[in-house]
Short mmCIF file of N, CA and C in Angstrom, two decimals:
data_model
loop_
_atom_site.label_atom_id
_atom_site.label_comp_id
_atom_site.label_asym_id
_atom_site.label_seq_id
_atom_site.Cartn_x
_atom_site.Cartn_y
_atom_site.Cartn_z
N UNK A 217 0.85 -1.18 0.00
CA UNK A 217 0.00 0.00 0.00
C UNK A 217 0.89 1.23 0.00
N UNK A 218 0.57 2.15 -0.82
CA UNK A 218 1.37 3.35 -0.96
C UNK A 218 0.96 4.40 0.05
N UNK A 219 1.92 4.99 0.73
CA UNK A 219 1.64 6.08 1.67
C UNK A 219 1.48 7.38 0.88
N UNK A 220 0.53 8.19 1.31
CA UNK A 220 0.41 9.49 0.65
C UNK A 220 1.03 10.54 1.56
N UNK A 221 1.75 11.44 0.94
CA UNK A 221 2.42 12.50 1.68
C UNK A 221 1.99 13.82 1.10
N UNK A 222 1.53 14.70 1.95
CA UNK A 222 1.14 16.04 1.51
C UNK A 222 1.85 17.04 2.37
N UNK A 223 2.53 17.96 1.75
CA UNK A 223 3.23 18.98 2.55
C UNK A 223 2.23 19.81 3.35
N UNK A 224 2.69 20.29 4.50
CA UNK A 224 1.84 21.06 5.42
C UNK A 224 1.20 22.26 4.74
N UNK A 225 1.90 23.04 3.91
CA UNK A 225 1.24 24.19 3.28
C UNK A 225 0.06 23.78 2.39
N UNK A 226 0.18 22.64 1.71
CA UNK A 226 -0.91 22.19 0.86
C UNK A 226 -2.13 21.81 1.69
N UNK A 227 -1.91 21.15 2.82
CA UNK A 227 -3.01 20.78 3.70
C UNK A 227 -3.64 22.03 4.29
N UNK A 228 -2.83 22.99 4.70
CA UNK A 228 -3.35 24.24 5.27
C UNK A 228 -4.20 24.99 4.26
N UNK A 229 -3.74 25.05 3.01
CA UNK A 229 -4.52 25.74 1.97
C UNK A 229 -5.86 25.03 1.74
N UNK A 230 -5.84 23.71 1.70
CA UNK A 230 -7.08 22.96 1.52
C UNK A 230 -8.04 23.21 2.67
N UNK A 231 -7.53 23.24 3.89
CA UNK A 231 -8.37 23.48 5.06
C UNK A 231 -8.96 24.88 5.04
N UNK A 232 -8.14 25.87 4.70
CA UNK A 232 -8.64 27.25 4.63
C UNK A 232 -9.68 27.40 3.52
N UNK A 233 -9.45 26.75 2.39
CA UNK A 233 -10.43 26.80 1.31
C UNK A 233 -11.76 26.20 1.72
N UNK A 234 -11.71 25.09 2.44
CA UNK A 234 -12.94 24.46 2.93
C UNK A 234 -13.68 25.36 3.90
N UNK A 235 -12.95 26.00 4.80
CA UNK A 235 -13.58 26.92 5.76
C UNK A 235 -14.24 28.09 5.05
N UNK A 236 -13.56 28.65 4.05
CA UNK A 236 -14.13 29.77 3.30
C UNK A 236 -15.40 29.35 2.58
N UNK A 237 -15.39 28.13 1.99
CA UNK A 237 -16.57 27.66 1.31
C UNK A 237 -17.72 27.47 2.29
N UNK A 238 -17.43 26.89 3.45
CA UNK A 238 -18.46 26.69 4.46
C UNK A 238 -19.05 28.01 4.93
N UNK A 239 -18.21 29.01 5.12
CA UNK A 239 -18.71 30.31 5.56
C UNK A 239 -19.65 30.90 4.53
N UNK A 240 -19.32 30.75 3.27
CA UNK A 240 -20.18 31.27 2.22
C UNK A 240 -21.45 30.48 2.07
N UNK A 241 -21.39 29.19 2.30
CA UNK A 241 -22.55 28.33 2.12
C UNK A 241 -23.42 28.26 3.36
N UNK A 242 -22.95 28.77 4.47
CA UNK A 242 -23.68 28.58 5.72
C UNK A 242 -25.06 29.20 5.74
N UNK A 243 -25.30 30.25 4.97
CA UNK A 243 -26.63 30.83 4.93
C UNK A 243 -27.34 30.52 3.63
N UNK A 244 -26.79 29.59 2.83
CA UNK A 244 -27.44 29.17 1.60
C UNK A 244 -28.36 27.99 1.90
N UNK A 245 -29.36 27.79 1.05
CA UNK A 245 -30.24 26.65 1.23
C UNK A 245 -29.93 25.60 0.19
N UNK A 246 -30.38 24.39 0.44
CA UNK A 246 -30.07 23.28 -0.45
C UNK A 246 -30.69 23.45 -1.82
N UNK A 247 -31.75 24.26 -1.96
CA UNK A 247 -32.38 24.39 -3.26
C UNK A 247 -31.68 25.39 -4.17
N UNK A 248 -30.64 26.04 -3.72
CA UNK A 248 -29.90 26.94 -4.58
C UNK A 248 -28.86 26.14 -5.35
N UNK A 249 -28.72 26.43 -6.64
CA UNK A 249 -27.76 25.71 -7.46
C UNK A 249 -26.33 26.05 -7.05
N UNK A 250 -26.09 27.31 -6.74
CA UNK A 250 -24.76 27.76 -6.34
C UNK A 250 -24.88 28.47 -5.00
N UNK A 251 -24.10 28.09 -4.00
CA UNK A 251 -24.23 28.77 -2.71
C UNK A 251 -23.86 30.25 -2.83
N UNK A 252 -24.58 31.05 -2.08
CA UNK A 252 -24.31 32.48 -2.05
C UNK A 252 -22.96 32.69 -1.38
N UNK A 253 -22.17 33.57 -1.92
CA UNK A 253 -20.84 33.82 -1.39
C UNK A 253 -20.85 35.13 -0.62
N UNK A 254 -20.45 35.08 0.63
CA UNK A 254 -20.34 36.28 1.44
C UNK A 254 -19.02 36.97 1.14
N UNK A 255 -19.01 38.29 1.22
CA UNK A 255 -17.75 39.00 1.06
C UNK A 255 -16.86 38.71 2.26
N UNK A 256 -15.58 38.97 2.11
CA UNK A 256 -14.63 38.73 3.21
C UNK A 256 -15.04 39.55 4.44
N UNK A 257 -15.45 40.81 4.22
CA UNK A 257 -15.86 41.66 5.35
C UNK A 257 -17.08 41.07 6.05
N UNK A 258 -18.02 40.50 5.28
CA UNK A 258 -19.19 39.87 5.88
C UNK A 258 -18.78 38.67 6.73
N UNK A 259 -17.87 37.86 6.22
CA UNK A 259 -17.44 36.66 6.95
C UNK A 259 -16.77 37.03 8.26
N UNK A 260 -16.03 38.14 8.27
CA UNK A 260 -15.32 38.56 9.48
C UNK A 260 -16.30 39.07 10.53
N UNK A 261 -17.34 39.80 10.09
CA UNK A 261 -18.24 40.44 11.05
C UNK A 261 -19.52 39.65 11.35
N UNK A 262 -19.78 38.58 10.61
CA UNK A 262 -21.00 37.80 10.82
C UNK A 262 -20.89 36.98 12.10
N UNK A 263 -21.77 37.28 13.06
CA UNK A 263 -21.78 36.53 14.31
C UNK A 263 -22.83 35.42 14.21
N UNK A 264 -22.74 34.44 15.08
CA UNK A 264 -23.70 33.33 15.06
C UNK A 264 -25.13 33.82 15.29
N UNK A 265 -25.38 34.74 16.26
CA UNK A 265 -26.76 35.23 16.41
C UNK A 265 -27.28 35.93 15.15
N UNK A 266 -26.42 36.71 14.47
CA UNK A 266 -26.83 37.37 13.23
C UNK A 266 -27.13 36.33 12.17
N UNK A 267 -26.25 35.36 12.03
CA UNK A 267 -26.46 34.31 11.04
C UNK A 267 -27.77 33.58 11.30
N UNK A 268 -28.08 33.29 12.56
CA UNK A 268 -29.33 32.62 12.90
C UNK A 268 -30.53 33.47 12.49
N UNK A 269 -30.46 34.78 12.76
CA UNK A 269 -31.56 35.67 12.37
C UNK A 269 -31.71 35.73 10.85
N UNK A 270 -30.59 35.81 10.13
CA UNK A 270 -30.65 35.87 8.67
C UNK A 270 -31.20 34.57 8.08
N UNK A 271 -30.79 33.45 8.63
CA UNK A 271 -31.33 32.17 8.16
C UNK A 271 -32.83 32.08 8.41
N UNK A 272 -33.28 32.55 9.57
CA UNK A 272 -34.71 32.55 9.88
C UNK A 272 -35.47 33.47 8.93
N UNK A 273 -34.91 34.64 8.66
CA UNK A 273 -35.55 35.59 7.74
C UNK A 273 -35.65 35.00 6.34
N UNK A 274 -34.57 34.38 5.90
CA UNK A 274 -34.57 33.78 4.55
C UNK A 274 -35.61 32.68 4.46
N UNK A 275 -35.65 31.80 5.44
CA UNK A 275 -36.60 30.69 5.44
C UNK A 275 -38.04 31.19 5.50
N UNK A 276 -38.30 32.19 6.32
CA UNK A 276 -39.67 32.71 6.49
C UNK A 276 -40.19 33.39 5.23
N UNK A 277 -39.31 33.87 4.39
CA UNK A 277 -39.73 34.63 3.21
C UNK A 277 -39.44 33.91 1.90
N UNK A 278 -38.99 32.69 1.96
CA UNK A 278 -38.65 31.91 0.77
C UNK A 278 -39.85 31.75 -0.17
N UNK A 279 -41.04 31.66 0.39
CA UNK A 279 -42.25 31.48 -0.44
C UNK A 279 -42.47 32.65 -1.39
N UNK A 280 -41.88 33.81 -1.08
CA UNK A 280 -42.07 34.99 -1.91
C UNK A 280 -41.18 35.00 -3.16
N UNK A 281 -40.43 33.91 -3.37
CA UNK A 281 -39.71 33.82 -4.64
C UNK A 281 -40.72 33.88 -5.79
N UNK A 282 -41.93 33.46 -5.53
CA UNK A 282 -43.03 33.59 -6.49
C UNK A 282 -43.73 34.91 -6.19
N UNK A 283 -43.57 35.88 -7.07
CA UNK A 283 -44.14 37.21 -6.84
C UNK A 283 -45.65 37.15 -6.68
N UNK A 284 -46.31 36.15 -7.27
CA UNK A 284 -47.76 36.02 -7.14
C UNK A 284 -48.17 35.70 -5.71
N UNK A 285 -47.34 34.97 -4.98
CA UNK A 285 -47.60 34.69 -3.57
C UNK A 285 -47.51 36.00 -2.78
N UNK A 286 -46.50 36.81 -3.10
CA UNK A 286 -46.34 38.11 -2.43
C UNK A 286 -47.56 39.00 -2.68
N UNK A 287 -48.01 39.05 -3.92
CA UNK A 287 -49.18 39.87 -4.26
C UNK A 287 -50.42 39.37 -3.51
N UNK A 288 -50.60 38.07 -3.43
CA UNK A 288 -51.75 37.49 -2.74
C UNK A 288 -51.73 37.77 -1.25
N UNK A 289 -50.53 38.01 -0.69
CA UNK A 289 -50.41 38.25 0.74
C UNK A 289 -50.26 39.73 1.08
N UNK A 290 -50.60 40.63 0.16
CA UNK A 290 -50.68 42.04 0.48
C UNK A 290 -49.51 42.90 0.05
N UNK A 291 -48.52 42.35 -0.62
CA UNK A 291 -47.43 43.17 -1.15
C UNK A 291 -47.87 43.77 -2.48
N UNK A 292 -47.40 44.97 -2.78
CA UNK A 292 -47.69 45.59 -4.07
C UNK A 292 -46.46 46.39 -4.51
N UNK A 293 -46.29 46.58 -5.83
CA UNK A 293 -45.13 47.34 -6.31
C UNK A 293 -45.19 48.78 -5.79
N UNK A 294 -44.16 49.19 -5.07
CA UNK A 294 -44.13 50.51 -4.46
C UNK A 294 -43.07 51.42 -5.03
N UNK A 295 -42.38 50.96 -6.09
CA UNK A 295 -41.35 51.80 -6.72
C UNK A 295 -41.17 51.35 -8.16
N UNK A 296 -40.59 52.22 -8.97
CA UNK A 296 -40.16 51.75 -10.30
C UNK A 296 -38.96 50.83 -10.11
N UNK A 297 -38.45 50.32 -11.21
CA UNK A 297 -37.25 49.49 -11.16
C UNK A 297 -36.04 50.39 -10.88
N UNK A 298 -35.50 50.30 -9.67
CA UNK A 298 -34.40 51.16 -9.23
C UNK A 298 -33.07 50.44 -9.50
N UNK A 299 -32.18 51.03 -10.31
CA UNK A 299 -30.89 50.40 -10.55
C UNK A 299 -30.14 50.12 -9.24
N UNK A 300 -29.61 48.91 -9.12
CA UNK A 300 -28.88 48.53 -7.92
C UNK A 300 -29.76 48.01 -6.80
N UNK A 301 -31.08 48.11 -6.96
CA UNK A 301 -32.01 47.63 -5.93
C UNK A 301 -33.10 46.74 -6.51
N UNK A 302 -33.71 47.16 -7.59
CA UNK A 302 -34.83 46.44 -8.17
C UNK A 302 -36.14 47.13 -7.85
N UNK A 303 -37.22 46.36 -7.92
CA UNK A 303 -38.56 46.89 -7.67
C UNK A 303 -38.93 46.57 -6.22
N UNK A 304 -39.35 47.60 -5.49
CA UNK A 304 -39.72 47.45 -4.08
C UNK A 304 -41.19 47.05 -3.99
N UNK A 305 -41.46 45.87 -3.45
CA UNK A 305 -42.83 45.44 -3.18
C UNK A 305 -43.08 45.63 -1.70
N UNK A 306 -44.03 46.49 -1.37
CA UNK A 306 -44.31 46.91 0.00
C UNK A 306 -45.57 46.23 0.53
N UNK A 307 -45.53 45.87 1.80
CA UNK A 307 -46.71 45.38 2.49
C UNK A 307 -46.94 46.29 3.70
N UNK A 308 -47.88 47.26 3.59
CA UNK A 308 -48.11 48.21 4.68
C UNK A 308 -48.47 47.56 6.01
N UNK A 309 -49.06 46.38 5.99
CA UNK A 309 -49.43 45.69 7.24
C UNK A 309 -48.19 45.29 8.03
N UNK A 310 -47.05 45.27 7.39
CA UNK A 310 -45.80 44.88 8.06
C UNK A 310 -45.01 46.08 8.59
N UNK A 311 -45.52 47.27 8.38
CA UNK A 311 -44.85 48.46 8.92
C UNK A 311 -45.13 48.57 10.41
N UNK A 312 -44.12 48.92 11.16
CA UNK A 312 -44.29 49.09 12.59
C UNK A 312 -43.02 49.59 13.24
N UNK A 313 -43.09 49.73 14.54
CA UNK A 313 -41.97 50.26 15.30
C UNK A 313 -40.99 49.19 15.76
N UNK A 314 -41.38 47.94 15.67
CA UNK A 314 -40.53 46.85 16.16
C UNK A 314 -39.89 46.10 15.00
N UNK A 315 -38.61 45.83 15.14
CA UNK A 315 -37.86 45.08 14.14
C UNK A 315 -38.10 43.59 14.35
N UNK A 316 -38.50 42.91 13.28
CA UNK A 316 -38.67 41.46 13.30
C UNK A 316 -38.02 40.90 12.04
N UNK A 317 -36.93 40.15 12.18
CA UNK A 317 -36.24 39.64 11.00
C UNK A 317 -37.13 38.83 10.06
N UNK A 318 -38.13 38.15 10.58
CA UNK A 318 -38.98 37.29 9.76
C UNK A 318 -40.02 38.05 8.94
N UNK A 319 -40.26 39.33 9.28
CA UNK A 319 -41.33 40.06 8.58
C UNK A 319 -40.85 41.41 8.03
N UNK A 320 -40.03 41.38 6.98
CA UNK A 320 -39.64 42.64 6.35
C UNK A 320 -40.86 43.28 5.68
N UNK A 321 -40.89 44.59 5.65
CA UNK A 321 -42.00 45.30 5.02
C UNK A 321 -41.86 45.35 3.50
N UNK A 322 -40.64 45.13 3.00
CA UNK A 322 -40.37 45.25 1.57
C UNK A 322 -39.64 44.01 1.06
N UNK A 323 -40.07 43.56 -0.11
CA UNK A 323 -39.37 42.51 -0.84
C UNK A 323 -38.80 43.17 -2.09
N UNK A 324 -37.54 42.92 -2.39
CA UNK A 324 -36.91 43.50 -3.58
C UNK A 324 -36.85 42.43 -4.68
N UNK A 325 -37.43 42.77 -5.82
CA UNK A 325 -37.43 41.89 -6.99
C UNK A 325 -36.69 42.59 -8.12
N UNK A 326 -36.09 41.79 -9.01
CA UNK A 326 -35.38 42.37 -10.15
C UNK A 326 -35.50 41.44 -11.35
N UNK A 327 -35.41 42.04 -12.53
CA UNK A 327 -35.27 41.28 -13.76
C UNK A 327 -33.77 41.10 -13.97
N UNK A 328 -33.28 39.92 -13.69
CA UNK A 328 -31.85 39.65 -13.78
C UNK A 328 -31.49 39.24 -15.20
N UNK A 329 -30.26 39.50 -15.61
CA UNK A 329 -29.84 39.11 -16.96
C UNK A 329 -30.09 37.62 -17.21
N UNK A 330 -30.68 37.33 -18.37
CA UNK A 330 -30.97 35.95 -18.72
C UNK A 330 -32.28 35.42 -18.18
N UNK A 331 -33.02 36.22 -17.42
CA UNK A 331 -34.30 35.79 -16.84
C UNK A 331 -35.42 36.67 -17.39
N UNK A 332 -36.56 36.05 -17.63
CA UNK A 332 -37.73 36.80 -18.10
C UNK A 332 -38.74 37.03 -16.99
N UNK A 333 -38.54 36.40 -15.84
CA UNK A 333 -39.42 36.54 -14.69
C UNK A 333 -38.73 37.36 -13.61
N UNK A 334 -39.54 38.06 -12.82
CA UNK A 334 -38.98 38.75 -11.66
C UNK A 334 -38.38 37.74 -10.69
N UNK A 335 -37.24 38.08 -10.13
CA UNK A 335 -36.57 37.23 -9.15
C UNK A 335 -36.47 37.96 -7.82
N UNK A 336 -36.80 37.29 -6.73
CA UNK A 336 -36.60 37.84 -5.40
C UNK A 336 -35.10 37.91 -5.15
N UNK A 337 -34.60 39.11 -4.81
CA UNK A 337 -33.16 39.26 -4.60
C UNK A 337 -32.80 39.65 -3.17
N UNK A 338 -33.69 40.38 -2.49
CA UNK A 338 -33.35 40.87 -1.16
C UNK A 338 -34.60 41.16 -0.35
N UNK A 339 -34.38 41.34 0.95
CA UNK A 339 -35.42 41.77 1.89
C UNK A 339 -35.02 43.14 2.42
N UNK A 340 -36.04 43.95 2.74
CA UNK A 340 -35.76 45.28 3.29
C UNK A 340 -36.71 45.54 4.45
N UNK A 341 -36.14 46.05 5.55
CA UNK A 341 -36.91 46.37 6.74
C UNK A 341 -37.02 47.89 6.84
N UNK A 342 -38.19 48.36 7.26
CA UNK A 342 -38.45 49.78 7.42
C UNK A 342 -38.89 50.07 8.84
N UNK A 343 -38.35 51.12 9.42
CA UNK A 343 -38.82 51.63 10.71
C UNK A 343 -39.18 53.09 10.49
N UNK A 344 -40.46 53.46 10.64
CA UNK A 344 -40.89 54.85 10.39
C UNK A 344 -40.20 55.85 11.32
N UNK A 345 -39.97 57.05 10.79
CA UNK A 345 -39.38 58.12 11.61
C UNK A 345 -40.27 58.45 12.80
N UNK A 346 -41.58 58.17 12.70
CA UNK A 346 -42.48 58.40 13.84
C UNK A 346 -42.09 57.52 15.03
N UNK A 347 -41.46 56.39 14.75
CA UNK A 347 -41.02 55.48 15.82
C UNK A 347 -39.59 55.78 16.25
N UNK A 348 -38.77 56.16 15.31
CA UNK A 348 -37.35 56.37 15.54
C UNK A 348 -36.93 57.57 14.69
N UNK A 349 -36.86 58.76 15.29
CA UNK A 349 -36.58 59.98 14.52
C UNK A 349 -35.30 59.89 13.69
N UNK A 350 -35.33 60.52 12.52
CA UNK A 350 -34.17 60.52 11.63
C UNK A 350 -32.95 61.12 12.29
N UNK A 351 -33.15 62.03 13.24
CA UNK A 351 -32.03 62.69 13.92
C UNK A 351 -31.40 61.81 15.00
N UNK A 352 -32.08 60.73 15.36
CA UNK A 352 -31.59 59.88 16.44
C UNK A 352 -30.66 58.79 15.95
N UNK A 353 -30.27 57.90 16.83
CA UNK A 353 -29.45 56.77 16.41
C UNK A 353 -30.28 55.80 15.57
N UNK A 354 -29.64 54.99 14.74
CA UNK A 354 -30.41 54.02 13.94
C UNK A 354 -31.07 52.98 14.83
N UNK A 355 -32.09 52.33 14.31
CA UNK A 355 -32.79 51.30 15.09
C UNK A 355 -31.86 50.14 15.44
N UNK A 356 -32.23 49.44 16.50
CA UNK A 356 -31.57 48.17 16.81
C UNK A 356 -32.18 47.15 15.86
N UNK A 357 -31.36 46.56 15.05
CA UNK A 357 -31.86 45.59 14.09
C UNK A 357 -31.34 44.22 14.41
N UNK A 358 -30.55 43.69 13.50
CA UNK A 358 -29.97 42.37 13.68
C UNK A 358 -28.94 42.40 14.81
N UNK A 359 -28.73 41.25 15.40
CA UNK A 359 -27.67 41.11 16.40
C UNK A 359 -26.34 41.44 15.73
N UNK A 360 -25.39 41.93 16.49
CA UNK A 360 -24.09 42.29 15.91
C UNK A 360 -24.14 43.64 15.23
N UNK A 361 -23.15 43.90 14.39
CA UNK A 361 -23.08 45.22 13.76
C UNK A 361 -22.98 45.12 12.24
N UNK A 362 -23.51 44.06 11.65
CA UNK A 362 -23.44 43.89 10.21
C UNK A 362 -24.47 44.72 9.47
N UNK A 363 -25.65 44.95 10.07
CA UNK A 363 -26.68 45.69 9.34
C UNK A 363 -26.33 47.17 9.24
N UNK A 364 -26.66 47.73 8.08
CA UNK A 364 -26.38 49.14 7.78
C UNK A 364 -27.71 49.83 7.57
N UNK A 365 -28.07 50.73 8.48
CA UNK A 365 -29.33 51.46 8.38
C UNK A 365 -29.09 52.80 7.70
N UNK A 366 -30.02 53.19 6.83
CA UNK A 366 -29.94 54.51 6.21
C UNK A 366 -31.26 55.23 6.45
N UNK A 367 -31.20 56.54 6.40
CA UNK A 367 -32.40 57.36 6.62
C UNK A 367 -32.47 58.45 5.57
N UNK A 368 -32.42 58.04 4.32
CA UNK A 368 -32.43 58.97 3.20
C UNK A 368 -33.82 59.58 3.01
N UNK A 369 -33.88 60.90 3.08
CA UNK A 369 -35.11 61.61 2.76
C UNK A 369 -35.30 61.54 1.25
N UNK A 370 -36.46 61.62 0.68
CA UNK A 370 -37.74 61.98 1.27
C UNK A 370 -38.50 60.80 1.86
N UNK A 371 -37.94 59.59 1.79
CA UNK A 371 -38.61 58.42 2.36
C UNK A 371 -38.52 58.53 3.88
N UNK A 372 -39.66 58.60 4.58
CA UNK A 372 -39.63 58.84 6.03
C UNK A 372 -39.42 57.57 6.87
N UNK A 373 -38.40 56.80 6.49
CA UNK A 373 -38.12 55.54 7.17
C UNK A 373 -36.63 55.34 7.34
N UNK A 374 -36.27 54.62 8.38
CA UNK A 374 -34.96 53.99 8.47
C UNK A 374 -35.08 52.71 7.67
N UNK A 375 -34.08 52.37 6.86
CA UNK A 375 -34.13 51.16 6.05
C UNK A 375 -32.82 50.37 6.16
N UNK A 376 -32.95 49.06 6.06
CA UNK A 376 -31.78 48.18 5.96
C UNK A 376 -32.15 47.01 5.05
N UNK A 377 -31.19 46.56 4.26
CA UNK A 377 -31.39 45.47 3.30
C UNK A 377 -30.57 44.25 3.69
N UNK A 378 -31.02 43.10 3.23
CA UNK A 378 -30.23 41.87 3.32
C UNK A 378 -30.40 41.14 1.98
N UNK A 379 -29.30 40.98 1.28
CA UNK A 379 -29.30 40.33 -0.03
C UNK A 379 -29.21 38.81 0.17
N UNK A 380 -30.31 38.23 0.60
CA UNK A 380 -30.33 36.82 0.97
C UNK A 380 -30.61 35.88 -0.19
N UNK A 381 -31.07 36.40 -1.32
CA UNK A 381 -31.46 35.53 -2.43
C UNK A 381 -30.62 35.76 -3.68
N UNK A 382 -29.72 36.73 -3.64
CA UNK A 382 -28.87 37.04 -4.79
C UNK A 382 -27.58 37.65 -4.27
N UNK A 383 -26.47 37.09 -4.69
CA UNK A 383 -25.16 37.52 -4.20
C UNK A 383 -24.92 39.01 -4.47
N UNK A 384 -24.39 39.69 -3.48
CA UNK A 384 -24.03 41.10 -3.61
C UNK A 384 -22.55 41.24 -3.29
N UNK A 385 -21.71 41.51 -4.30
CA UNK A 385 -20.28 41.64 -4.04
C UNK A 385 -19.93 42.84 -3.16
N UNK A 386 -20.86 43.79 -3.03
CA UNK A 386 -20.62 44.96 -2.19
C UNK A 386 -20.86 44.66 -0.72
N UNK A 387 -21.49 43.54 -0.42
CA UNK A 387 -21.75 43.17 0.98
C UNK A 387 -23.17 42.69 1.16
N UNK A 388 -23.33 41.77 2.07
CA UNK A 388 -24.63 41.16 2.34
C UNK A 388 -25.70 42.18 2.71
N UNK A 389 -25.32 43.23 3.45
CA UNK A 389 -26.33 44.15 3.96
C UNK A 389 -26.09 45.60 3.51
N UNK A 390 -25.55 45.76 2.32
CA UNK A 390 -25.41 47.11 1.77
C UNK A 390 -26.69 47.48 1.03
N UNK A 391 -26.87 48.77 0.80
CA UNK A 391 -28.11 49.23 0.17
C UNK A 391 -28.17 48.85 -1.31
N UNK A 392 -27.09 49.03 -2.04
CA UNK A 392 -27.08 48.80 -3.46
C UNK A 392 -26.30 47.54 -3.83
N UNK A 393 -26.76 46.89 -4.90
CA UNK A 393 -26.09 45.71 -5.43
C UNK A 393 -25.67 46.02 -6.86
N UNK A 394 -24.38 46.07 -7.16
CA UNK A 394 -23.94 46.41 -8.51
C UNK A 394 -24.32 45.37 -9.56
N UNK A 395 -24.77 44.19 -9.16
CA UNK A 395 -25.17 43.15 -10.10
C UNK A 395 -26.64 43.24 -10.48
N UNK A 396 -27.39 44.14 -9.82
CA UNK A 396 -28.82 44.32 -10.15
C UNK A 396 -28.93 45.47 -11.13
N UNK A 397 -29.41 45.14 -12.36
CA UNK A 397 -29.49 46.20 -13.40
C UNK A 397 -30.51 47.28 -13.07
#
């Protein structure tokens, strides 16, 4: 029987590659053909509680990959097709002062290259300025510090996105995705 010998650097590289793949695949579901890849910055700052919340949010909203399900449950197109974001489908019944990862008020859909149907690409949470003034600190959202809240006027809301259904090279929770036309 032949002994196999692998130099330590080769084994270390293989181990690091496996860890990087696992980190990227950890919030992907089995029904995706290619696991979503997190940016290096996301992998460094993603905590287990945040990952748990993101996985729960993704699972709770997976049914909305079919835009007809979203329409039937009270979402409606609330914006034109915004470059870098897509079309915002809003459900006013989900607006409130409390952050709940499982119930975003907005679903982001886009016509992606090579597709003729709208694709769910991200979730967006809104907290009205009536609950949390624009002049104050941003809302407490996900555990950890990965979420990025913005309060761009004239929209009277604090907003944060999570690109859970389409890879965003700019970061999992950035506002714009350069891959969304």
